């Protein structure tokens, strides 16, 4: 019984960081979107650049927390999956919210967001949600690859190790 508990606890630990941080990132993205909507700025795509900042901070913290949690047992592949799952969870949650917002809470939102495209290219909610999801997945992949370069164990010289986050520097 105890061995089974340890295995299920370990499986839960693997998912807890990506789920916790994914939900936190999604909450940040949703809050930012709703704040923009209060001022009518949510229809201006330039403000979506700050979404990348929210994703970047949350994913950095998730991978950092995962590395601290694992300590010396931290593996590149596992850290990569933790970062990727964190970003994917946030993307899925935000895409669902965005779909609900655009169809249920503010049905005229798409008309304001893509005024030219909706008439000229017959764009609908499915295409917009697809683009939102692809942008989130791509951002997650790129950020995870970038951050894992900071957190992986370095094979560099002692001098170069001083400039990494991995903590491998010997003094």
Short mmCIF file of C-alpha atoms in Angstrom, two decimals:
data_model
loop_
_atom_site.label_atom_id
_atom_site.label_comp_id
_atom_site.label_asym_id
_atom_site.label_seq_id
_atom_site.Cartn_x
_atom_site.Cartn_y
_atom_site.Cartn_z
CA UNK A 1 0.00 0.00 0.00
CA UNK A 2 2.78 2.42 0.86
CA UNK A 3 4.65 1.73 -2.40
CA UNK A 4 1.51 2.46 -4.40
CA UNK A 5 1.02 5.70 -2.50
CA UNK A 6 4.59 6.75 -3.23
CA UNK A 7 4.13 6.07 -6.95
CA UNK A 8 0.84 7.97 -7.13
CA UNK A 9 2.37 10.83 -5.16
CA UNK A 10 5.25 10.94 -7.61
CA UNK A 11 2.87 10.98 -10.58
CA UNK A 12 0.93 13.80 -8.94
CA UNK A 13 4.15 15.75 -8.38
CA UNK A 14 4.95 15.50 -12.09
CA UNK A 15 1.68 17.15 -13.00
CA UNK A 16 1.24 19.57 -10.12
CA UNK A 17 3.74 22.20 -11.29
CA UNK A 18 2.52 22.37 -14.93
CA UNK A 19 -1.11 22.46 -13.81
CA UNK A 20 -0.57 25.00 -11.02
CA UNK A 21 1.55 27.35 -13.11
CA UNK A 22 -0.55 26.78 -16.24
CA UNK A 23 -3.68 27.86 -14.39
CA UNK A 24 -1.83 30.84 -12.89
CA UNK A 25 -0.58 31.97 -16.31
CA UNK A 26 -4.06 31.55 -17.81
CA UNK A 27 -5.54 33.57 -14.94
CA UNK A 28 -3.00 36.32 -15.61
CA UNK A 29 -3.79 36.31 -19.33
CA UNK A 30 -7.53 36.40 -18.69
CA UNK A 31 -7.21 39.18 -16.10
CA UNK A 32 -5.07 41.24 -18.49
CA UNK A 33 -7.57 40.70 -21.31
CA UNK A 34 -10.50 41.73 -19.11
CA UNK A 35 -8.65 44.84 -17.91
CA UNK A 36 -8.01 45.78 -21.53
CA UNK A 37 -11.68 45.19 -22.33
CA UNK A 38 -12.70 47.69 -19.63
CA UNK A 39 -10.91 50.38 -21.63
CA UNK A 40 -11.93 49.04 -25.05
CA UNK A 41 -8.29 48.26 -25.86
CA UNK A 42 -8.83 44.50 -26.21
CA UNK A 43 -9.61 44.92 -29.92
CA UNK A 44 -6.16 46.40 -30.62
CA UNK A 45 -3.77 43.48 -31.34
CA UNK A 46 -0.67 45.44 -30.31
CA UNK A 47 -1.61 44.95 -26.65
CA UNK A 48 -1.36 41.18 -27.08
CA UNK A 49 2.43 41.58 -27.03
CA UNK A 50 2.21 41.79 -23.23
CA UNK A 51 0.70 38.28 -23.29
CA UNK A 52 4.20 37.10 -24.17
CA UNK A 53 5.58 38.79 -21.07
CA UNK A 54 2.98 37.06 -18.89
CA UNK A 55 3.74 33.70 -20.51
CA UNK A 56 7.50 34.26 -20.26
CA UNK A 57 7.42 35.08 -16.56
CA UNK A 58 5.08 32.23 -15.65
CA UNK A 59 6.97 29.62 -17.64
CA UNK A 60 10.32 30.77 -16.26
CA UNK A 61 8.98 30.43 -12.73
CA UNK A 62 7.47 27.01 -13.49
CA UNK A 63 10.73 25.59 -14.83
CA UNK A 64 12.69 27.20 -11.99
CA UNK A 65 10.32 25.71 -9.41
CA UNK A 66 10.52 22.31 -11.10
CA UNK A 67 14.33 22.45 -11.06
CA UNK A 68 14.37 23.42 -7.37
CA UNK A 69 11.90 20.63 -6.62
CA UNK A 70 14.05 18.02 -8.39
CA UNK A 71 17.43 19.28 -7.18
CA UNK A 72 20.28 17.10 -8.43
CA UNK A 73 17.82 14.74 -10.13
CA UNK A 74 16.79 17.47 -12.61
CA UNK A 75 16.87 16.15 -16.17
CA UNK A 76 16.68 18.25 -19.32
CA UNK A 77 13.85 16.16 -20.81
CA UNK A 78 11.71 16.37 -17.68
CA UNK A 79 12.28 20.10 -17.31
CA UNK A 80 11.43 20.55 -20.98
CA UNK A 81 8.17 18.64 -20.52
CA UNK A 82 7.31 20.63 -17.39
CA UNK A 83 7.75 23.90 -19.28
CA UNK A 84 5.92 22.70 -22.36
CA UNK A 85 2.98 21.31 -20.39
CA UNK A 86 2.77 24.52 -18.38
CA UNK A 87 2.49 26.60 -21.53
CA UNK A 88 0.08 24.18 -23.20
CA UNK A 89 -2.19 24.16 -20.14
CA UNK A 90 -2.25 27.96 -20.07
CA UNK A 91 -2.92 28.10 -23.82
CA UNK A 92 -5.81 25.63 -23.67
CA UNK A 93 -7.47 27.42 -20.75
CA UNK A 94 -7.05 30.86 -22.34
CA UNK A 95 -8.30 29.63 -25.73
CA UNK A 96 -11.44 28.23 -24.08
CA UNK A 97 -11.99 31.54 -22.29
CA UNK A 98 -11.39 33.47 -25.51
CA UNK A 99 -13.93 31.31 -27.33
CA UNK A 100 -16.53 31.84 -24.62
CA UNK A 101 -15.85 35.57 -24.54
CA UNK A 102 -16.10 35.97 -28.32
CA UNK A 103 -19.26 33.87 -28.69
CA UNK A 104 -21.21 34.22 -25.44
CA UNK A 105 -20.10 37.24 -23.40
CA UNK A 106 -19.43 39.70 -26.25
CA UNK A 107 -20.76 38.36 -29.57
CA UNK A 108 -19.77 41.54 -31.45
CA UNK A 109 -16.14 41.20 -30.39
CA UNK A 110 -14.97 39.47 -33.58
CA UNK A 111 -16.52 42.18 -35.74
CA UNK A 112 -14.46 44.77 -33.86
CA UNK A 113 -11.28 42.68 -33.73
CA UNK A 114 -10.97 41.69 -37.38
CA UNK A 115 -13.16 44.16 -39.26
CA UNK A 116 -11.38 43.83 -42.60
CA UNK A 117 -10.73 40.10 -42.44
CA UNK A 118 -14.24 39.10 -41.40
CA UNK A 119 -15.73 40.65 -44.56
CA UNK A 120 -12.98 40.02 -47.12
CA UNK A 121 -11.93 36.52 -46.06
CA UNK A 122 -15.11 35.23 -44.40
CA UNK A 123 -13.22 34.60 -41.15
CA UNK A 124 -15.13 32.93 -38.31
CA UNK A 125 -14.56 32.06 -34.67
CA UNK A 126 -12.95 28.71 -35.51
CA UNK A 127 -10.10 30.31 -37.42
CA UNK A 128 -9.56 32.93 -34.72
CA UNK A 129 -9.44 30.28 -31.97
CA UNK A 130 -7.05 28.20 -34.08
CA UNK A 131 -4.72 31.19 -34.44
CA UNK A 132 -4.90 31.97 -30.71
CA UNK A 133 -4.06 28.34 -29.87
CA UNK A 134 -1.21 28.08 -32.39
CA UNK A 135 0.29 31.34 -31.12
CA UNK A 136 0.14 30.04 -27.55
CA UNK A 137 1.62 26.64 -28.43
CA UNK A 138 4.42 28.24 -30.48
CA UNK A 139 5.21 30.70 -27.69
CA UNK A 140 5.31 27.82 -25.20
CA UNK A 141 7.71 25.81 -27.34
CA UNK A 142 10.09 28.69 -28.03
CA UNK A 143 10.14 29.89 -24.42
CA UNK A 144 10.70 26.36 -23.11
CA UNK A 145 13.61 25.81 -25.48
CA UNK A 146 15.12 29.16 -24.51
CA UNK A 147 14.72 28.66 -20.77
CA UNK A 148 16.05 25.13 -20.78
CA UNK A 149 19.33 26.53 -22.11
CA UNK A 150 19.56 28.51 -18.88
CA UNK A 151 18.62 25.65 -16.57
CA UNK A 152 20.46 22.69 -18.08
CA UNK A 153 23.72 21.48 -16.66
CA UNK A 154 26.61 23.10 -18.45
CA UNK A 155 29.66 21.36 -19.89
CA UNK A 156 31.39 24.70 -20.17
CA UNK A 157 34.60 25.73 -18.48
CA UNK A 158 34.60 27.06 -14.92
CA UNK A 159 34.69 30.63 -16.21
CA UNK A 160 31.67 30.12 -18.48
CA UNK A 161 29.69 28.41 -15.71
CA UNK A 162 29.72 31.67 -13.76
CA UNK A 163 27.32 33.08 -16.34
CA UNK A 164 24.59 30.41 -16.11
CA UNK A 165 21.66 29.94 -13.75
CA UNK A 166 22.27 26.23 -13.34
CA UNK A 167 24.39 26.69 -10.23
CA UNK A 168 27.16 24.43 -11.50
CA UNK A 169 29.89 26.99 -10.89
CA UNK A 170 32.66 25.90 -8.60
CA UNK A 171 34.35 28.57 -6.54
#
